[in-house]
Amino acid sequence: MKGKTVLVTGATDGIGKATALQLAGLGARVIVHGRSADRIQRVVGEISEAKGIPAEGLQADFSSIACVRDCGAEILKRFSRLDVLVHNAGVFEADRRLTVDGFESTFAVNHLAPFLLTHAVLDLLRQSAPARIVLVSSITHVNSACDFNNLQGEKSYDGRKAYSLSKLANALFTVELAQRLRGSGITVNCLHPGVIATKLLRAGFGNMSAASTARGAETSVYLSSSQEVEGVSGKYFVNRQEADPSPLVHNVAFRSRLWQLTELYVGIPAGHYGEANGRPS
């Protein structure tokens, strides 16, 4: 990974922090994203001290569409290349909570933010190709239903179902984006990190027997760095092995409908995903 620049979102604790540390250990220049400036600096310092490689910090609140847009603009301003984008940031909300933009928080942070940030930096990834996009989904997506009339929990809300839906959206986005980027030199894959001892797990599912965050980072690191998956795209992985995703992932019309709705939600004109400012460049 020497000479590679990698952005890990949600990298100030848990699986994201472990992912950042492991990728830095492989020689990558890591960009640490988080919401708290203090926590970002602590992780940046820890990486620099432990791995002997300077790291960078990137602060943004992914519950805000404007902040995600600003984050994308800052990346383009500060960095001349981006080889790997790891979408790790995620939340679990036991009770329905709306963002400043009026979206259900889990759906906004876990799906809308990765969709919009990828759009914002896609040209930079193209310029850096071969490049990789990695999304941390969850095995819970496999049994998730998707009611397009209740994406925001408008009719009813259950925290676990909302989380699973957001992870299904990650898997649908992975496959649809991989199809759209064929021949670009950019691969897109998603994964289940395992049942890992994180704050999110405890918040959503209580105290369970769980593996370490270092173990939870292994598949993210594998998909970010391994030559074994060079050129592999549009797949779902568990324990560094390709696995079967939800059958909904293979439904082209279903994927397309979610894509179109998401473009509408985040303000990207139809047909202009990945273009500068959402318009032809």
Short mmCIF file of C-alpha atoms in Angstrom, two decimals:
data_model
loop_
_atom_site.label_atom_id
_atom_site.label_comp_id
_atom_site.label_asym_id
_atom_site.label_seq_id
_atom_site.Cartn_x
_atom_site.Cartn_y
_atom_site.Cartn_z
CA MET A 1 0.00 0.00 0.00
CA LYS A 2 3.02 2.29 -0.11
CA GLY A 3 2.22 5.37 -2.15
CA LYS A 4 -1.52 4.78 -1.81
CA THR A 5 -3.90 7.30 -0.24
CA VAL A 6 -6.85 5.79 1.63
CA LEU A 7 -9.84 7.53 3.19
CA VAL A 8 -11.56 5.66 6.03
CA THR A 9 -14.81 7.23 7.21
CA GLY A 10 -15.82 6.84 10.83
CA ALA A 11 -12.22 6.11 11.75
CA THR A 12 -11.99 7.57 15.25
CA ASP A 13 -13.00 4.37 17.04
CA GLY A 14 -14.15 0.80 16.55
CA ILE A 15 -13.73 -1.00 13.26
CA GLY A 16 -12.89 2.21 11.41
CA LYS A 17 -9.98 3.02 13.68
CA ALA A 18 -8.70 -0.55 13.45
CA THR A 19 -8.99 -0.38 9.66
CA ALA A 20 -7.04 2.87 9.53
CA LEU A 21 -4.29 1.49 11.77
CA GLN A 22 -3.94 -1.71 9.76
CA LEU A 23 -3.83 0.08 6.41
CA ALA A 24 -1.24 2.50 7.76
CA GLY A 25 0.72 -0.53 8.89
CA LEU A 26 0.77 -1.65 5.26
CA GLY A 27 2.30 1.68 4.28
CA ALA A 28 -0.76 3.61 3.14
CA ARG A 29 -1.25 7.31 3.70
CA VAL A 30 -4.49 7.28 5.70
CA ILE A 31 -7.09 10.03 5.91
CA VAL A 32 -8.96 9.69 9.21
CA HIS A 33 -12.55 10.94 9.05
CA GLY A 34 -14.70 11.64 12.09
CA ARG A 35 -17.11 14.11 13.66
CA SER A 36 -14.92 15.20 16.58
CA ALA A 37 -11.76 17.21 15.86
CA ASP A 38 -10.18 16.08 19.14
CA ARG A 39 -10.77 12.40 18.46
CA ILE A 40 -9.52 12.75 14.90
CA GLN A 41 -6.27 14.28 16.11
CA ARG A 42 -5.80 11.54 18.70
CA VAL A 43 -6.10 8.83 16.06
CA VAL A 44 -3.90 10.75 13.60
CA GLY A 45 -1.27 11.03 16.33
CA GLU A 46 -1.60 7.37 17.24
CA ILE A 47 -1.12 6.28 13.63
CA SER A 48 1.86 8.57 13.12
CA GLU A 49 3.52 7.41 16.33
CA ALA A 50 2.78 3.70 16.01
CA LYS A 51 3.30 3.29 12.28
CA GLY A 52 5.80 6.04 11.55
CA ILE A 53 3.66 7.31 8.69
CA PRO A 54 2.00 10.74 8.72
CA ALA A 55 -1.80 10.56 8.68
CA GLU A 56 -4.35 13.23 7.82
CA GLY A 57 -7.58 14.27 9.51
CA LEU A 58 -10.93 15.10 7.94
CA GLN A 59 -13.86 16.40 10.00
CA ALA A 60 -17.46 16.16 8.78
CA ASP A 61 -20.92 15.45 10.15
CA PHE A 62 -22.44 12.87 7.82
CA SER A 63 -25.98 13.53 9.05
CA SER A 64 -25.92 16.79 7.05
CA ILE A 65 -26.09 16.83 3.25
CA ALA A 66 -24.28 20.19 3.18
CA CYS A 67 -21.47 18.85 5.38
CA VAL A 68 -21.01 15.82 3.14
CA ARG A 69 -20.79 18.09 0.10
CA ASP A 70 -18.26 20.30 1.88
CA CYS A 71 -16.29 17.20 2.86
CA GLY A 72 -16.08 16.13 -0.77
CA ALA A 73 -14.92 19.59 -1.81
CA GLU A 74 -12.26 19.58 0.91
CA ILE A 75 -10.94 16.22 -0.26
CA LEU A 76 -10.58 17.53 -3.82
CA LYS A 77 -8.82 20.63 -2.53
CA ARG A 78 -6.37 18.88 -0.21
CA PHE A 79 -5.50 15.63 -1.97
CA SER A 80 -4.12 14.98 -5.43
CA ARG A 81 -5.09 11.30 -5.43
CA LEU A 82 -7.43 8.86 -3.72
CA ASP A 83 -6.75 5.18 -4.25
CA VAL A 84 -9.18 3.64 -1.78
CA LEU A 85 -12.41 4.93 -0.22
CA VAL A 86 -13.65 2.89 2.75
CA HIS A 87 -17.20 3.75 3.77
CA ASN A 88 -17.16 2.61 7.38
CA ALA A 89 -19.07 5.37 9.21
CA GLY A 90 -22.43 4.26 10.53
CA VAL A 91 -25.02 4.84 13.22
CA PHE A 92 -27.82 2.97 14.94
CA GLU A 93 -30.82 4.92 16.20
CA ALA A 94 -33.16 3.10 18.58
CA ASP A 95 -35.73 5.87 18.19
CA ARG A 96 -36.64 7.67 14.99
CA ARG A 97 -34.65 10.87 14.67
CA LEU A 98 -34.64 13.29 11.77
CA THR A 99 -31.57 15.08 10.47
CA VAL A 100 -31.36 18.79 9.76
CA ASP A 101 -32.42 17.93 6.20
CA GLY A 102 -35.49 16.02 7.36
CA PHE A 103 -34.19 12.51 6.64
CA GLU A 104 -34.29 9.59 9.05
CA SER A 105 -30.85 9.61 10.67
CA THR A 106 -29.83 5.98 10.14
CA PHE A 107 -30.72 6.11 6.45
CA ALA A 108 -29.00 9.48 6.03
CA VAL A 109 -25.68 8.60 7.66
CA ASN A 110 -25.44 4.98 6.53
CA HIS A 111 -26.67 5.35 2.94
CA LEU A 112 -27.16 8.91 1.73
CA ALA A 113 -23.74 10.07 2.95
CA PRO A 114 -21.72 7.31 1.21
CA PHE A 115 -23.75 7.79 -1.97
CA LEU A 116 -23.14 11.54 -2.02
CA LEU A 117 -19.49 11.45 -0.93
CA THR A 118 -18.67 8.89 -3.60
CA HIS A 119 -20.30 11.15 -6.18
CA ALA A 120 -18.21 14.08 -4.97
CA VAL A 121 -14.85 12.29 -5.25
CA LEU A 122 -15.50 9.94 -8.15
CA ASP A 123 -13.42 11.96 -10.61
CA LEU A 124 -10.47 11.84 -8.20
CA LEU A 125 -10.86 8.06 -7.90
CA ARG A 126 -10.94 7.80 -11.70
CA GLN A 127 -7.74 9.83 -11.95
CA SER A 128 -6.11 7.53 -9.39
CA ALA A 129 -7.25 4.27 -11.01
CA PRO A 130 -6.92 1.44 -10.38
CA ALA A 131 -8.95 2.47 -7.34
CA ARG A 132 -11.27 0.74 -4.90
CA ILE A 133 -14.46 1.60 -3.05
CA VAL A 134 -15.32 -0.53 -0.02
CA LEU A 135 -18.61 -0.34 1.90
CA VAL A 136 -19.12 -1.83 5.34
CA SER A 137 -22.56 -3.40 5.13
CA SER A 138 -23.89 -6.07 7.49
CA ILE A 139 -25.22 -9.60 7.35
CA THR A 140 -28.48 -8.14 8.65
CA HIS A 141 -29.13 -6.83 5.13
CA VAL A 142 -29.81 -10.35 3.87
CA ASN A 143 -33.22 -10.60 5.53
CA SER A 144 -34.13 -6.93 5.25
CA ALA A 145 -37.28 -5.83 3.49
CA CYS A 146 -37.48 -2.54 1.63
CA ASP A 147 -40.74 -0.63 1.61
CA PHE A 148 -40.25 2.37 -0.66
CA ASN A 149 -43.17 4.03 1.09
CA ASN A 150 -41.41 3.75 4.46
CA LEU A 151 -37.74 4.42 3.69
CA GLN A 152 -37.67 7.21 6.27
CA GLY A 153 -39.77 5.38 8.85
CA GLU A 154 -42.71 7.59 7.93
CA LYS A 155 -45.33 4.92 8.61
CA SER A 156 -43.60 2.94 11.35
CA TYR A 157 -40.13 2.79 12.84
CA ASP A 158 -38.04 0.01 14.33
CA GLY A 159 -34.37 0.73 15.01
CA ARG A 160 -33.09 -2.69 14.00
CA LYS A 161 -35.15 -2.75 10.82
CA ALA A 162 -33.98 0.75 9.93
CA TYR A 163 -30.36 -0.30 10.43
CA SER A 164 -30.82 -3.44 8.33
CA LEU A 165 -32.50 -1.40 5.61
CA SER A 166 -29.56 1.00 5.49
CA LYS A 167 -27.19 -1.94 5.14
CA LEU A 168 -29.34 -3.37 2.34
CA ALA A 169 -29.06 0.03 0.67
CA ASN A 170 -25.26 -0.30 0.95
CA ALA A 171 -25.37 -3.65 -0.85
CA LEU A 172 -27.72 -2.35 -3.55
CA PHE A 173 -25.51 0.70 -4.06
CA THR A 174 -22.43 -1.52 -4.30
CA VAL A 175 -23.79 -3.64 -7.13
CA GLU A 176 -25.42 -0.78 -9.03
CA LEU A 177 -22.31 1.42 -8.82
CA ALA A 178 -20.09 -1.49 -9.86
CA GLN A 179 -22.24 -1.94 -12.97
CA ARG A 180 -22.08 1.75 -13.80
CA LEU A 181 -18.29 1.87 -13.33
CA ARG A 182 -17.41 -1.14 -15.47
CA GLY A 183 -14.27 -0.40 -17.45
CA SER A 184 -13.36 2.63 -15.32
CA GLY A 185 -10.62 0.94 -13.30
CA ILE A 186 -12.64 1.42 -10.09
CA THR A 187 -13.95 -1.60 -8.21
CA VAL A 188 -16.77 -1.53 -5.66
CA ASN A 189 -17.39 -4.20 -3.03
CA CYS A 190 -19.19 -4.49 0.30
CA LEU A 191 -18.78 -6.69 3.35
CA HIS A 192 -20.05 -7.95 6.65
CA PRO A 193 -17.37 -7.27 9.29
CA GLY A 194 -18.60 -9.93 11.70
CA VAL A 195 -20.21 -9.55 15.11
CA ILE A 196 -17.77 -7.07 16.57
CA ALA A 197 -17.54 -5.44 20.00
CA THR A 198 -18.39 -1.85 19.07
CA LYS A 199 -20.55 0.91 20.50
CA LEU A 200 -22.93 0.46 17.59
CA LEU A 201 -23.39 -3.25 18.35
CA ARG A 202 -24.15 -2.57 22.00
CA ALA A 203 -26.55 0.24 21.13
CA GLY A 204 -28.50 -1.82 18.64
CA PHE A 205 -28.25 -5.38 19.83
CA GLY A 206 -27.17 -5.30 23.47
CA ASN A 207 -24.29 -7.18 25.05
CA MET A 208 -23.38 -10.11 22.81
CA SER A 209 -20.40 -12.36 22.40
CA ALA A 210 -18.30 -10.47 19.89
CA ALA A 211 -14.88 -10.41 18.25
CA SER A 212 -12.32 -7.63 18.51
CA THR A 213 -12.36 -4.53 16.34
CA ALA A 214 -9.04 -5.64 14.84
CA ARG A 215 -10.76 -8.81 13.66
CA GLY A 216 -13.67 -6.76 12.36
CA ALA A 217 -11.33 -4.68 10.20
CA GLU A 218 -9.78 -7.66 8.43
CA THR A 219 -12.20 -7.90 5.51
CA SER A 220 -12.18 -4.14 4.95
CA VAL A 221 -8.38 -4.21 4.83
CA TYR A 222 -8.44 -7.26 2.56
CA LEU A 223 -10.77 -5.61 0.06
CA SER A 224 -8.73 -2.40 0.23
CA SER A 225 -5.34 -3.95 -0.34
CA SER A 226 -5.23 -7.56 -1.49
CA GLN A 227 -4.13 -8.49 -4.99
CA GLU A 228 -6.47 -11.48 -4.70
CA VAL A 229 -9.46 -9.20 -5.32
CA GLU A 230 -7.86 -6.99 -7.94
CA GLY A 231 -10.51 -6.40 -10.60
CA VAL A 232 -13.27 -8.04 -8.53
CA SER A 233 -16.31 -5.76 -8.32
CA GLY A 234 -19.95 -5.77 -7.27
CA LYS A 235 -19.51 -8.52 -4.70
CA TYR A 236 -20.38 -9.11 -1.04
CA PHE A 237 -17.77 -10.60 1.30
CA VAL A 238 -17.81 -12.28 4.71
CA ASN A 239 -14.57 -13.32 6.42
CA ARG A 240 -12.60 -12.37 3.29
CA GLN A 241 -14.69 -14.78 1.21
CA GLU A 242 -17.32 -13.97 -1.38
CA ALA A 243 -20.81 -14.68 -0.03
CA ASP A 244 -24.41 -14.54 -1.22
CA PRO A 245 -26.10 -11.18 -0.64
CA SER A 246 -29.83 -10.53 -0.40
CA PRO A 247 -31.71 -11.70 -3.52
CA LEU A 248 -32.96 -8.11 -3.83
CA VAL A 249 -29.44 -7.09 -4.83
CA HIS A 250 -29.89 -8.89 -8.15
CA ASN A 251 -33.16 -7.09 -8.95
CA VAL A 252 -32.16 -4.46 -11.51
CA ALA A 253 -35.43 -2.52 -11.29
CA PHE A 254 -35.23 -2.48 -7.49
CA ARG A 255 -31.64 -1.17 -7.54
CA SER A 256 -32.52 1.44 -10.13
CA ARG A 257 -35.48 2.71 -8.12
CA LEU A 258 -33.39 3.17 -4.99
CA TRP A 259 -30.67 4.90 -7.03
CA GLN A 260 -33.12 7.36 -8.55
CA LEU A 261 -34.71 8.14 -5.18
CA THR A 262 -31.30 8.65 -3.61
CA GLU A 263 -30.23 11.04 -6.36
CA LEU A 264 -33.41 12.99 -5.70
CA TYR A 265 -32.83 13.05 -1.92
CA VAL A 266 -29.27 14.36 -2.17
CA GLY A 267 -29.89 16.76 -5.05
CA ILE A 268 -27.97 15.12 -7.90
CA PRO A 269 -29.64 15.67 -11.29
CA ALA A 270 -30.68 12.39 -12.91
CA GLY A 271 -27.98 11.02 -15.15
CA HIS A 272 -25.16 13.15 -13.73
CA TYR A 273 -23.83 10.96 -10.93
CA GLY A 274 -20.09 11.38 -10.49
CA GLU A 275 -19.82 14.49 -12.64
CA ALA A 276 -18.40 17.74 -11.29
CA ASN A 277 -21.03 19.52 -9.20
CA GLY A 278 -23.63 17.05 -10.46
CA ARG A 279 -23.40 18.56 -13.95
CA PRO A 280 -21.53 17.57 -17.08
CA SER A 281 -17.90 18.61 -16.73
#
